[in-house]
PDB file of C-alpha atoms in Angstrom:
ATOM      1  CA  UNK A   1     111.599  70.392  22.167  1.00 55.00           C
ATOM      2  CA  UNK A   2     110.639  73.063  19.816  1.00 67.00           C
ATOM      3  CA  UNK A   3     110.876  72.437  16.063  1.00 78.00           C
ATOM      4  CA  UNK A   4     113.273  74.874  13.749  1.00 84.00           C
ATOM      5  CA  UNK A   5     111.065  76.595  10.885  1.00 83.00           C
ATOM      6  CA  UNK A   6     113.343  77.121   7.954  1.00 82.00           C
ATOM      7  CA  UNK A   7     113.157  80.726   6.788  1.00 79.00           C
ATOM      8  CA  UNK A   8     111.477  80.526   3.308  1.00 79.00           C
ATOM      9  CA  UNK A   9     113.419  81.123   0.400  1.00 74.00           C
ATOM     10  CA  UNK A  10     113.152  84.909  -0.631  1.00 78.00           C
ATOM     11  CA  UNK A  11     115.215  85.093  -4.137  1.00 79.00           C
ATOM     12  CA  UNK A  12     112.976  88.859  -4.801  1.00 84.00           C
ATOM     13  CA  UNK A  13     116.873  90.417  -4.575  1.00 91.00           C
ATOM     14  CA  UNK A  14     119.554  88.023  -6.020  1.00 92.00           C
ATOM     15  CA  UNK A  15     120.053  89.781  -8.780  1.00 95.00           C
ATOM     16  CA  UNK A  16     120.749  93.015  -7.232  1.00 96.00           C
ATOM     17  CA  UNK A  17     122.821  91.365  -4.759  1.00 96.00           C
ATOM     18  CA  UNK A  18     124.741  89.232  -7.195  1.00 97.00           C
ATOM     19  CA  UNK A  19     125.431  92.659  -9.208  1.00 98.00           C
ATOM     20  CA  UNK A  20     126.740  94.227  -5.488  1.00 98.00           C
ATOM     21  CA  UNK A  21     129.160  90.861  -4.885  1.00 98.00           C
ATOM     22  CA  UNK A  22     130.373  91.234  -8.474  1.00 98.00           C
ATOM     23  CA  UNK A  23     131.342  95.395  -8.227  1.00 98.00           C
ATOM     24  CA  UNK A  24     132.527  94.346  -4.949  1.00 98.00           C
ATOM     25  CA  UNK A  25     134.904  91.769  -6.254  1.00 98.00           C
ATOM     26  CA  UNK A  26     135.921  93.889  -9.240  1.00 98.00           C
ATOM     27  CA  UNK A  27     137.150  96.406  -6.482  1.00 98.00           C
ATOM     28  CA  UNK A  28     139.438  93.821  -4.793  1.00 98.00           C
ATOM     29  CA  UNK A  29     140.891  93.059  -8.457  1.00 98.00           C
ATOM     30  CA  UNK A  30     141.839  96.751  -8.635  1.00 98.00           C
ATOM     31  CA  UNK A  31     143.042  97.063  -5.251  1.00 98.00           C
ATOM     32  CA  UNK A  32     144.932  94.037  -5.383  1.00 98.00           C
ATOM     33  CA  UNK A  33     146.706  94.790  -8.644  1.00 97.00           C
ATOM     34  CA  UNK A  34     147.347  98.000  -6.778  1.00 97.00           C
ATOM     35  CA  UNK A  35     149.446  95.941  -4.141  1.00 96.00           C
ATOM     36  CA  UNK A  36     151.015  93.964  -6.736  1.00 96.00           C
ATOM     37  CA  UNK A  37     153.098  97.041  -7.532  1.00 95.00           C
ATOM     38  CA  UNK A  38     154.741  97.444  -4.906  1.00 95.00           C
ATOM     39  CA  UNK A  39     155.097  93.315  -4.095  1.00 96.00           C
ATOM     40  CA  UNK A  40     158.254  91.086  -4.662  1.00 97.00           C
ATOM     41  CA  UNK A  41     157.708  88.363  -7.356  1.00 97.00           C
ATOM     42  CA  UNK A  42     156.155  85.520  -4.949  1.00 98.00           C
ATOM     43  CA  UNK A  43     153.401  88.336  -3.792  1.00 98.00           C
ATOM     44  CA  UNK A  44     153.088  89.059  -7.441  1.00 97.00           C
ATOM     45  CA  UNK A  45     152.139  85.571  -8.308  1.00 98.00           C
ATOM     46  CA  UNK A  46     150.154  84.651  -5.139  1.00 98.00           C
ATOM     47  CA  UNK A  47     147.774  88.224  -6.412  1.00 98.00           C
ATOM     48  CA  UNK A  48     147.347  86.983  -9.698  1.00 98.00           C
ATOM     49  CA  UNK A  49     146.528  83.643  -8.549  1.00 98.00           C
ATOM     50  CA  UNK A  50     143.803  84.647  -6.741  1.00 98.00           C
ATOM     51  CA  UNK A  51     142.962  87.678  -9.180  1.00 98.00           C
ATOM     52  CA  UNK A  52     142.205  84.758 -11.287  1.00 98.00           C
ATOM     53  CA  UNK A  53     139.877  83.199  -9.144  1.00 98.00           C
ATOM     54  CA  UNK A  54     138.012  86.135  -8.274  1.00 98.00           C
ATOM     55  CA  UNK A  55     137.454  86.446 -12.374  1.00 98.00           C
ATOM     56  CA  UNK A  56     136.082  82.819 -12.557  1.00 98.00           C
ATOM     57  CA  UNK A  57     134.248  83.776  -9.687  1.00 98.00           C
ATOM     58  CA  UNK A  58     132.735  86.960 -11.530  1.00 98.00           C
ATOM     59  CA  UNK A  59     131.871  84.938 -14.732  1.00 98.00           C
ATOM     60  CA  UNK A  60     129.631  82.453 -12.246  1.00 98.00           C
ATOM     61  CA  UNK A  61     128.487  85.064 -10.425  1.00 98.00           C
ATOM     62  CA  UNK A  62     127.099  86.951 -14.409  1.00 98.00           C
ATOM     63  CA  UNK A  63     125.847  83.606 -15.013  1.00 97.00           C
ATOM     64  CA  UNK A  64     123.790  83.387 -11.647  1.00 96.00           C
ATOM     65  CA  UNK A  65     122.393  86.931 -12.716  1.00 97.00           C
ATOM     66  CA  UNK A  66     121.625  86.031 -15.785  1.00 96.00           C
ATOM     67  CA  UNK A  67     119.293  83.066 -14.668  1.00 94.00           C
ATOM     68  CA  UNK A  68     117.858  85.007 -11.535  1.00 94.00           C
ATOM     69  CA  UNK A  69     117.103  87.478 -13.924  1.00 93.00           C
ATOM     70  CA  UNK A  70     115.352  85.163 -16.759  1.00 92.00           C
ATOM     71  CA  UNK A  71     113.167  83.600 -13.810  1.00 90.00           C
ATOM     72  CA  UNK A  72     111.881  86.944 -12.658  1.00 88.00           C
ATOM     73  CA  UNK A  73     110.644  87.769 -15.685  1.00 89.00           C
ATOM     74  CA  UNK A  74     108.907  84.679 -16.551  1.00 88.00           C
ATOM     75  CA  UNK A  75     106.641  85.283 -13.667  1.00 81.00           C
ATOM     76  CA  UNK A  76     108.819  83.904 -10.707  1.00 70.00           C
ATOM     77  CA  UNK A  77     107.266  85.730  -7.748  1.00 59.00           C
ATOM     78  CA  UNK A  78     110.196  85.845  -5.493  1.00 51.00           C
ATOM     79  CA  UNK A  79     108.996  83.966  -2.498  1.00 49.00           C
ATOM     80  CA  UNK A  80     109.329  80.488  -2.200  1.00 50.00           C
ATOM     81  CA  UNK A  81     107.863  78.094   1.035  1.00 44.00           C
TER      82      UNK A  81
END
């Protein structure tokens, strides 16, 4: 039986790919207020629920950047294993 190797943990791009997931959700906020228009009322509210949750979402994902970012430059070298 061969033994599973976990991959080790390369963190070298979190922060650019946080900063991708957070543009990304920004663009579904957009879009989805987009659809709202043209929604009946329970659409309406089921959009802004989750609009909502994509904007905690954002604020965690800012925070995560913000950390990522603080260990890179106090000398974190990206590769963990």
């Amino acid at each position: 039986m061969a033994w599973n190797k976990p991959n080790p943990d390369d963190r070298s791009d979190n922060v650019e790919k946080l900063q991708t997931m957070v543009q990304n959700t920004m663009k579904n906020i957009e879009e989805a207020e987009e659809a709202a228009a043209c929604s009946n009322e329970e659409e309406r509210q089921r959009i802004q629920q989750k609009n909502h949750n994509r904007e905690v979402s954002i604020e965690a994902m800012r925070s995560e950047i913000k950390d990522e970012s603080e260990a890179r430059q106090n000398g974190y070298e990206g590769t963990i294993q």
